[in-house]
mmCIF file of C-alpha atoms in Angstrom:
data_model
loop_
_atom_site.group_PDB
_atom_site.id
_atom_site.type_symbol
_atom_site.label_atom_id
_atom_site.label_comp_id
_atom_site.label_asym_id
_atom_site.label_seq_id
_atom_site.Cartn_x
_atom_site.Cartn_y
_atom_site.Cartn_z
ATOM 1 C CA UNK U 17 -199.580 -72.230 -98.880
ATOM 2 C CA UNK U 18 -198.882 -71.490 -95.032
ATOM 3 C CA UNK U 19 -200.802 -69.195 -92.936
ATOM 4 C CA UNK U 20 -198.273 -66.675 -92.560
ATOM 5 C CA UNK U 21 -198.443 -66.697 -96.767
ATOM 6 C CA UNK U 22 -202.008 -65.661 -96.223
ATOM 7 C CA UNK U 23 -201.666 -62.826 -94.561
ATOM 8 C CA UNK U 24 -201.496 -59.858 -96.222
ATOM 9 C CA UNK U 25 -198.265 -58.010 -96.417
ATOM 10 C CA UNK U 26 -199.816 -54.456 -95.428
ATOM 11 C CA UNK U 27 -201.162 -56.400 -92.214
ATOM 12 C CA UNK U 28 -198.090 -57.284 -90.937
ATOM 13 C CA UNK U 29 -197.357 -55.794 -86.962
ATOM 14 C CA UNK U 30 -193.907 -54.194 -88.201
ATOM 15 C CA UNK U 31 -191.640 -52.185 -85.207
ATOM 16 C CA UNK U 32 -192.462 -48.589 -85.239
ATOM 17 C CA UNK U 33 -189.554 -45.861 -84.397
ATOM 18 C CA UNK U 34 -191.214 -43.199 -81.831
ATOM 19 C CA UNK U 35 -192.758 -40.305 -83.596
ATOM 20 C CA UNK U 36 -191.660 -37.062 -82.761
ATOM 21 C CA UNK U 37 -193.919 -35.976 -80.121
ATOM 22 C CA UNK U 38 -193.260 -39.168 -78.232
ATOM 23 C CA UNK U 39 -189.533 -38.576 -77.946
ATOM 24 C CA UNK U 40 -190.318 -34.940 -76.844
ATOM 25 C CA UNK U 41 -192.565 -36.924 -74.256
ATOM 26 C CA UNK U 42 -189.796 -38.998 -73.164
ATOM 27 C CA UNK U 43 -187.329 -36.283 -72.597
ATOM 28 C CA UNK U 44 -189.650 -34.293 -70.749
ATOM 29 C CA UNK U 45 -191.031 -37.260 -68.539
ATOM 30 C CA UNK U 46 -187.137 -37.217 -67.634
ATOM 31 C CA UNK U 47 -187.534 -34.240 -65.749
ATOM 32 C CA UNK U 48 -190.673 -34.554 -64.851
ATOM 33 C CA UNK U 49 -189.675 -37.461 -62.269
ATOM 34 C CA UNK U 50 -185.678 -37.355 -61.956
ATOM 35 C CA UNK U 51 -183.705 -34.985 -60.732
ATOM 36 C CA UNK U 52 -183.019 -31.160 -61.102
ATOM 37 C CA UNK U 53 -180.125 -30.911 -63.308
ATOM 38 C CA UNK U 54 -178.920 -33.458 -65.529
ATOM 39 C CA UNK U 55 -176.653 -33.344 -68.770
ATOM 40 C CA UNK U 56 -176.743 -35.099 -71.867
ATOM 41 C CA UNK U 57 -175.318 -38.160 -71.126
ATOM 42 C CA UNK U 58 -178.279 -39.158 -67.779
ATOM 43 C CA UNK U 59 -180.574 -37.751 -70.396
ATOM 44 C CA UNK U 60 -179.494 -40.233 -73.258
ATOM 45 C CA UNK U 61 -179.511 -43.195 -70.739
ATOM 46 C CA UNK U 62 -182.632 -42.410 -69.307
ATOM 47 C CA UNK U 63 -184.723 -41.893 -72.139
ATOM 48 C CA UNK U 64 -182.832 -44.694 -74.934
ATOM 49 C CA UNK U 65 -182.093 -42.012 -77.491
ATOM 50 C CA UNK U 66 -179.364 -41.974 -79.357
ATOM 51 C CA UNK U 67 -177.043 -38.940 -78.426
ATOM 52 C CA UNK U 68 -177.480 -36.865 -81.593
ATOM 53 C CA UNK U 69 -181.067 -37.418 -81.213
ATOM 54 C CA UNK U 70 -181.441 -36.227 -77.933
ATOM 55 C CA UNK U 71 -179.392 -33.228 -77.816
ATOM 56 C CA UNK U 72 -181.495 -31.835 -80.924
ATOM 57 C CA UNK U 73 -184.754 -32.088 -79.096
ATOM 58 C CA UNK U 74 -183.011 -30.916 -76.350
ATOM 59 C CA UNK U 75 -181.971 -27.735 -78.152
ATOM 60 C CA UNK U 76 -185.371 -27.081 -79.549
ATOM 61 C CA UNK U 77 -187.070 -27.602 -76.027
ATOM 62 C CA UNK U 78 -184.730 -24.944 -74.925
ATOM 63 C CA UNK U 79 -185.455 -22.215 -77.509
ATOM 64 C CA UNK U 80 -189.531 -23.083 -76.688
ATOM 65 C CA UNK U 81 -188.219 -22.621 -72.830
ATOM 66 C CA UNK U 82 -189.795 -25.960 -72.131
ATOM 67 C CA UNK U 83 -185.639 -26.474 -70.660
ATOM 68 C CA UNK U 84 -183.564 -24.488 -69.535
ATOM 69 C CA UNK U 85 -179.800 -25.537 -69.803
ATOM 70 C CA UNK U 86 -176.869 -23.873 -68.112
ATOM 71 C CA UNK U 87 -173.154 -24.984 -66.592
ATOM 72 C CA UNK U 88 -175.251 -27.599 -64.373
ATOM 73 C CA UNK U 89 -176.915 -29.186 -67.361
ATOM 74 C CA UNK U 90 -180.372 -28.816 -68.284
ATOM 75 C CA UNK U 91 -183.481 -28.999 -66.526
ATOM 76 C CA UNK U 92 -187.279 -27.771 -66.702
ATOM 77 C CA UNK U 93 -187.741 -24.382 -68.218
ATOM 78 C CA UNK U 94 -189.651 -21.746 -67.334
ATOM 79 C CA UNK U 95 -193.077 -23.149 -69.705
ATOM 80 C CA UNK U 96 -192.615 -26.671 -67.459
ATOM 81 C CA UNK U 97 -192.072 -24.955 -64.164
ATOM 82 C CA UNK U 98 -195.553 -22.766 -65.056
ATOM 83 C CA UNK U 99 -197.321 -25.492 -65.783
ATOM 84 C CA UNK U 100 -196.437 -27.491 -62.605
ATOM 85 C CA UNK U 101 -199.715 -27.912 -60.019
ATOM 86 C CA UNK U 102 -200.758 -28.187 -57.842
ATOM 87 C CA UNK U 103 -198.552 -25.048 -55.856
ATOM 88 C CA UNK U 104 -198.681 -24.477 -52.434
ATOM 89 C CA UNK U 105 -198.641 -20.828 -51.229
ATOM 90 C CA UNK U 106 -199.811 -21.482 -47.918
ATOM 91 C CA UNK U 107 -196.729 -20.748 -45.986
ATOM 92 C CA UNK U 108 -196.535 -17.255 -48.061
ATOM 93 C CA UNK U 109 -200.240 -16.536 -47.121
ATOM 94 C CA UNK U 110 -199.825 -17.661 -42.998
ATOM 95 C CA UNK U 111 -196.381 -14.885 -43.165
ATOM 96 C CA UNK U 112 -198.186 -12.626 -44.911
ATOM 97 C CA UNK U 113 -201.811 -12.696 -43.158
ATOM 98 C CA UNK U 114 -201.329 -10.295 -40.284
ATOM 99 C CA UNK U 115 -199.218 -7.684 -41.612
ATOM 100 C CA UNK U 116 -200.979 -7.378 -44.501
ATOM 101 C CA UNK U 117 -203.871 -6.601 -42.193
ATOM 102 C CA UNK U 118 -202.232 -4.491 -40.221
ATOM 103 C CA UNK U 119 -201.049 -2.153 -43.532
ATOM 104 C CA UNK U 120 -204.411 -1.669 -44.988
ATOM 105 C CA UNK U 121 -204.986 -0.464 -41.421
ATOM 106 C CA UNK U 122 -201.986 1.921 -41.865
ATOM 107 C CA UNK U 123 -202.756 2.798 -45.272
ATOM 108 C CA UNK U 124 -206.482 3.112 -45.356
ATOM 109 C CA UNK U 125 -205.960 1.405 -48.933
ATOM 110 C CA UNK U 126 -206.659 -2.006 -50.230
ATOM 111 C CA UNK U 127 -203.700 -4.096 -49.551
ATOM 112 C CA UNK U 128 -202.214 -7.501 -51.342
ATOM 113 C CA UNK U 129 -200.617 -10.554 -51.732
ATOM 114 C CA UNK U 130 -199.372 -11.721 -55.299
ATOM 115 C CA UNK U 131 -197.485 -14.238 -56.947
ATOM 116 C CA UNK U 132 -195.852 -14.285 -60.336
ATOM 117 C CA UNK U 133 -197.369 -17.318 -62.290
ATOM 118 C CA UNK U 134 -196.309 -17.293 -65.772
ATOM 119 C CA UNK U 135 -196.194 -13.797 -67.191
ATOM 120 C CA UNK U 136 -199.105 -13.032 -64.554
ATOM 121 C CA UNK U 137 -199.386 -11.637 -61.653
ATOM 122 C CA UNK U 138 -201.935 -14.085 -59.407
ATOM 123 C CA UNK U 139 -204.121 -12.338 -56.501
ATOM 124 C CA UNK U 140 -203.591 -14.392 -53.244
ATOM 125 C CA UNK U 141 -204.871 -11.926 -50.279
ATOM 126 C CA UNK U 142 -207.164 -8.946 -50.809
ATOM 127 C CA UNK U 143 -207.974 -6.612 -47.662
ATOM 128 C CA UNK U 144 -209.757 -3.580 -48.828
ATOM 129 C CA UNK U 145 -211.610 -2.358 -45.509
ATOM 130 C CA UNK U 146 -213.649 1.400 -46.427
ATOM 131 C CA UNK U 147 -211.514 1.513 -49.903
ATOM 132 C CA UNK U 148 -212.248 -1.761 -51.375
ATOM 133 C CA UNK U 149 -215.688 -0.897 -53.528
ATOM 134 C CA UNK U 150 -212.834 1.777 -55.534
ATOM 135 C CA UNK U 151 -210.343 -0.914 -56.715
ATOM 136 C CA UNK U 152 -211.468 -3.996 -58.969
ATOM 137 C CA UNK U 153 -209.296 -5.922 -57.750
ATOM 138 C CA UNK U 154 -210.159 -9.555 -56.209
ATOM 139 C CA UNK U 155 -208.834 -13.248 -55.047
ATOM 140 C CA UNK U 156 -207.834 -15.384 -57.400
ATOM 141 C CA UNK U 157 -207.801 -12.891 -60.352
ATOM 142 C CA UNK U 158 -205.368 -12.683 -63.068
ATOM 143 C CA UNK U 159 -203.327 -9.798 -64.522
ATOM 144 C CA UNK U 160 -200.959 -9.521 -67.044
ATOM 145 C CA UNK U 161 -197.374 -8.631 -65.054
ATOM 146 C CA UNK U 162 -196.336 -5.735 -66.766
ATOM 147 C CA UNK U 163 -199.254 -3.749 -66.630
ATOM 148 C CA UNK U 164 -199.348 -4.095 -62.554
ATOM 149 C CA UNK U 165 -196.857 -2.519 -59.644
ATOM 150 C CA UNK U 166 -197.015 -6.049 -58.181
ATOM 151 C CA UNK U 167 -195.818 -7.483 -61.638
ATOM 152 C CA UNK U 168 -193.227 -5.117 -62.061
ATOM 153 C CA UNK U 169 -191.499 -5.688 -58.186
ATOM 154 C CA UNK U 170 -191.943 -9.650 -58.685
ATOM 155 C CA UNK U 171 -190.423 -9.165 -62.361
ATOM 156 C CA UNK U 172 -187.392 -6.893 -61.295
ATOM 157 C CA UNK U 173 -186.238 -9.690 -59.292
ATOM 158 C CA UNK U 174 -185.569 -12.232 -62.299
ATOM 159 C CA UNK U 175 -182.837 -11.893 -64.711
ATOM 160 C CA UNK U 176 -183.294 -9.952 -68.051
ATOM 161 C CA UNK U 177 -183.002 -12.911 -69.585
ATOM 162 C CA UNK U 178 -185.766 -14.837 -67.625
ATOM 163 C CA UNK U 179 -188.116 -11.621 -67.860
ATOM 164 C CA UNK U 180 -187.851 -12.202 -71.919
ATOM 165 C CA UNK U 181 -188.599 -15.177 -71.965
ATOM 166 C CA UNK U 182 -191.747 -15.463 -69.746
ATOM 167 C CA UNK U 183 -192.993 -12.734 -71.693
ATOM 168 C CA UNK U 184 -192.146 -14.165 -75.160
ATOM 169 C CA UNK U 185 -193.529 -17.634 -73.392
ATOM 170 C CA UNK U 186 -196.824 -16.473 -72.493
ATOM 171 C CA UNK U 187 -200.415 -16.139 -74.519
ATOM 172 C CA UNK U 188 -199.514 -12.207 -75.488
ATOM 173 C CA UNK U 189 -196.806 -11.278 -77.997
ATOM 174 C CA UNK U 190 -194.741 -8.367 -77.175
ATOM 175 C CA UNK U 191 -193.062 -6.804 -79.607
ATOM 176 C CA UNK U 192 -189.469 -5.760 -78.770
ATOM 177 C CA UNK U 193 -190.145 -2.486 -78.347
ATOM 178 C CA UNK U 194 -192.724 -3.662 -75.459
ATOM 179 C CA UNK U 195 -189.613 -5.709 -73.722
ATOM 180 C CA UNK U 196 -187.618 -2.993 -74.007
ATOM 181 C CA UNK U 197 -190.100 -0.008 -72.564
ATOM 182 C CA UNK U 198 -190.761 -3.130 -70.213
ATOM 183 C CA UNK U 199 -186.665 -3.228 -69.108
ATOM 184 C CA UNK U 200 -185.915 0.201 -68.756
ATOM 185 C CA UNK U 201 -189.206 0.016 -66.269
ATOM 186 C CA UNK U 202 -187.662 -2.636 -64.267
ATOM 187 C CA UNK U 203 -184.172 -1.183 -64.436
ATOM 188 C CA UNK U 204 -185.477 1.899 -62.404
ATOM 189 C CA UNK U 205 -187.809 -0.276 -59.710
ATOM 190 C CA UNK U 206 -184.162 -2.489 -59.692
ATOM 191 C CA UNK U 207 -182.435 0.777 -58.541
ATOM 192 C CA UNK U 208 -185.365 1.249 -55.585
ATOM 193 C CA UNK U 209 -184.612 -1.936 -54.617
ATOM 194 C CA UNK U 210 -187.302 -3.215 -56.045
ATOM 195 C CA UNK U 211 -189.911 -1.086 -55.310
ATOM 196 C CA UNK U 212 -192.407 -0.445 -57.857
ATOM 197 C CA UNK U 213 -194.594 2.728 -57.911
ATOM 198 C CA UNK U 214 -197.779 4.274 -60.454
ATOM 199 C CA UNK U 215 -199.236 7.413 -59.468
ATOM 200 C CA UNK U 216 -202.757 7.528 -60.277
ATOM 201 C CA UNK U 217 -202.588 10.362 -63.165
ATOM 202 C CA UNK U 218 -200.772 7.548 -64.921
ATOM 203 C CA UNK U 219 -204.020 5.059 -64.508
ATOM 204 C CA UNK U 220 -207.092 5.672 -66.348
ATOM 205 C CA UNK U 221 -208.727 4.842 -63.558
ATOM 206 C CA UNK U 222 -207.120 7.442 -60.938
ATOM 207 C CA UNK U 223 -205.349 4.332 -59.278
ATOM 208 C CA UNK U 224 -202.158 5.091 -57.500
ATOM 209 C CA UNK U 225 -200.560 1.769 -56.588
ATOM 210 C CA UNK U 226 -196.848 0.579 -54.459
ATOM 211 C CA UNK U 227 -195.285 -2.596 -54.068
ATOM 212 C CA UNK U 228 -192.559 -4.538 -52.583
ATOM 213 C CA UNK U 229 -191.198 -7.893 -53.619
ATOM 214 C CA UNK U 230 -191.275 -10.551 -50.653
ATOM 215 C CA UNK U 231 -188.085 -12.536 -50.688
ATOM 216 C CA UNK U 232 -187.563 -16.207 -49.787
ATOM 217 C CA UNK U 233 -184.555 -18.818 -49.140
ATOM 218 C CA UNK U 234 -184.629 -18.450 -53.360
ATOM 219 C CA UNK U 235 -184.995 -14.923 -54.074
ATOM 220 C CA UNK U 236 -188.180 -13.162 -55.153
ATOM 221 C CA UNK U 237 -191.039 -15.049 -54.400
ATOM 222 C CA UNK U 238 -194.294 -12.605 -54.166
ATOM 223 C CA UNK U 239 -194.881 -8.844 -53.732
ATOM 224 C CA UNK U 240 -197.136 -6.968 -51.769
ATOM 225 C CA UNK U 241 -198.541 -3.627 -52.777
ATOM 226 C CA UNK U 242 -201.144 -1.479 -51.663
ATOM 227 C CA UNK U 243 -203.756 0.804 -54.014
ATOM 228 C CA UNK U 244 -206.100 3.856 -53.162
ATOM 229 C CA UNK U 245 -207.667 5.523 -55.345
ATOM 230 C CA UNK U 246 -206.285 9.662 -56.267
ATOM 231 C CA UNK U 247 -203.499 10.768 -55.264
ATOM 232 C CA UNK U 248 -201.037 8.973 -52.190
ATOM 233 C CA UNK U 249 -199.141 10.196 -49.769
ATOM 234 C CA UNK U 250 -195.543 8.220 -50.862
ATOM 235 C CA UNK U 251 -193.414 9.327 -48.431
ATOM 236 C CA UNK U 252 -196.070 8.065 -46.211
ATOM 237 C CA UNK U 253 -196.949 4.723 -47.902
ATOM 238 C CA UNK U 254 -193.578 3.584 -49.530
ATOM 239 C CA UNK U 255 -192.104 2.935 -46.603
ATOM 240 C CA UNK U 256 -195.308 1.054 -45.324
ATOM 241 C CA UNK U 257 -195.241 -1.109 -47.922
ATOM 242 C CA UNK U 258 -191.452 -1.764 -47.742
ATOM 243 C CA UNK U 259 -191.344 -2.652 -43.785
ATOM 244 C CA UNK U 260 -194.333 -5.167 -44.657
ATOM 245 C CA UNK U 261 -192.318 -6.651 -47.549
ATOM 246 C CA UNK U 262 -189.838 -7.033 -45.402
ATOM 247 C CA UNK U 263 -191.164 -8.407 -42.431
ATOM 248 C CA UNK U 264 -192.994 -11.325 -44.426
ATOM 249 C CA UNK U 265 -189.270 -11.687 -46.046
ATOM 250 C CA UNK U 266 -188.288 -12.842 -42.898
ATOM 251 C CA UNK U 267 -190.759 -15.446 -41.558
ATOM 252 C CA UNK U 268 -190.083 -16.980 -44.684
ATOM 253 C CA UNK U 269 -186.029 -17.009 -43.886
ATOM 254 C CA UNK U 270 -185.751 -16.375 -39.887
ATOM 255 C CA UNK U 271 -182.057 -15.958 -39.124
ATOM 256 C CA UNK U 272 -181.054 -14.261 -42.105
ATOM 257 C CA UNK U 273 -177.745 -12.581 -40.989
ATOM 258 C CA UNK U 274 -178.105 -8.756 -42.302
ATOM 259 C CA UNK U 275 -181.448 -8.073 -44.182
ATOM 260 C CA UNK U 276 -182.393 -5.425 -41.632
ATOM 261 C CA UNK U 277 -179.701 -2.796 -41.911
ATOM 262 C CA UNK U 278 -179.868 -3.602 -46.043
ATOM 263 C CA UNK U 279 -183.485 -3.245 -46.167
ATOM 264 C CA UNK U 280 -184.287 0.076 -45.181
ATOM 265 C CA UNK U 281 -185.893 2.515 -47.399
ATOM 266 C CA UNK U 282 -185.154 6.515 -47.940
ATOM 267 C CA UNK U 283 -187.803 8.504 -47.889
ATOM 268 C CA UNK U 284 -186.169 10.997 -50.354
ATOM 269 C CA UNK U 285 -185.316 8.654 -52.458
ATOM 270 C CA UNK U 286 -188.484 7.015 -53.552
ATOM 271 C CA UNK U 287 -190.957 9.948 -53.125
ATOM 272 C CA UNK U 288 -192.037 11.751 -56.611
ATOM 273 C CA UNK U 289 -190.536 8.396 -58.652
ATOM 274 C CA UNK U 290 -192.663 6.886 -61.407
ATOM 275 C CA UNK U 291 -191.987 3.580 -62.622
#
């Protein structure tokens, strides 16, 4: 008898195909350290799958929004981008820092910085001055979007189709008729121009809030908003809150031919609108 007789069949090392959550692993490695965009074909030669193979995990990737896959090809979705850390808002923050002071001066209300993470909003910059012991808010806190003015003026900047599917991504289920009271909010602050307004009858806790989305190279990439507690003065505040917007809007793109004369807000317009 040989030694390879010996050994028992069961023993034998034997070539094992990838199990299913290793391919998903190599797919999204892919993206994880190549480029943007890529189609089927880079995807299949980077990753050793056959075709058929990849373009089904592919296709179930994008209905989880782990990818995202348009005329370019595909690339991370929406649940990869979310996940991706460390991020670096200090260039938001050093734009933001001054004015921001300077409207809670203006305002006499607590003033903010925010950044859509997920389907949350994410406190960067608090400055309450006198008003800050009447709003909870605080650095580094977490809300869900939708229930927040911030939330709603970083969310009307996204695509419908994006909105669903952060919210549909994200620890809460909403139900469809949640997405669609949820659209028809955005729809209006989308016809302000993105400003987002709650009086404070509306709040349980007599908080009226406004905010502004803050617009980069790449379109929306924070809001700012200010809170008091009772009622506001909006024709008084709106604008505020939409020249400070603005202003941080351009550090972040100096140059940009136009955004003055497009940017300013009407009084009439705004005041007396609930979103």
């Amino acid at each position: 008898m040989t030694r390879s007789d010996s050994i028992p069949t069961s023993d034998m090392p034997r070539e094992q195909r990838p199990s299913v959550a290793e391919r998903f692993t190599q797919i999204l490695d892919v993206f994880a350290s190549g480029p943007d965009r890529m189609f089927l074909e880079e995807i299949t030669a980077a990753t050793g799958l056959p075709r058929s193979t990849a373009f089904r995990l592919l296709t179930q990737l994008v209905d989880l929004h782990w990818v995202e896959h348009d005329s370019r090809g595909y690339g991370p979705g929406l649940r990869m981008q979310t996940m991706a850390r460390p991020r670096d808002y200090s260039q938001l923050r050093a734009a933001a820092a001054g004015m921001l002071n300077d409207l809670q001066i203006g305002t006499g209300g607590v003033a903010h910085l925010t950044v859509l993470e997920g389907s949350s909003v994410y406190f960067l910059d608090r400055i309450g001055g006198t008003a800050s012991a009447g709003i909870p808010s605080q650095v580094a806190a977490r809300l869900p979007a939708e229930s927040t003015v911030s939330g709603r003026a970083l969310l009307a900047g996204l695509e419908p189709e994006k909105v669903d599917a952060l919210m549909t991504a994200g620890p809460h289920v909403r139900s469809r008729a949640d997405l669609s009271t949820l659209h028809d909010r955005l729809n209006r602050v989308r016809q302000r121009q993105g400003l987002a307004f709650v009086p404070g009858h509306a709040c349980p806790m007599s908080i009226s809030a406004v905010a502004a989305p803050v617009v980069g190279p790449d379109g929306v990439v924070g809001a700012i908003s200010v809170a008091c507690r009772g009622t506001i003065e909006l024709a008084h505040i709106a604008p505020m809150v939409w020249a400070t917007a603005r202003r941080t809007s351009r550090m972040l793109t100096p140059g940009r031919p136009g955004s003055t004369a497009r940017t300013r807000l009407s009084h009439r317009t705004h005041v007396g609108v609930v979103n």
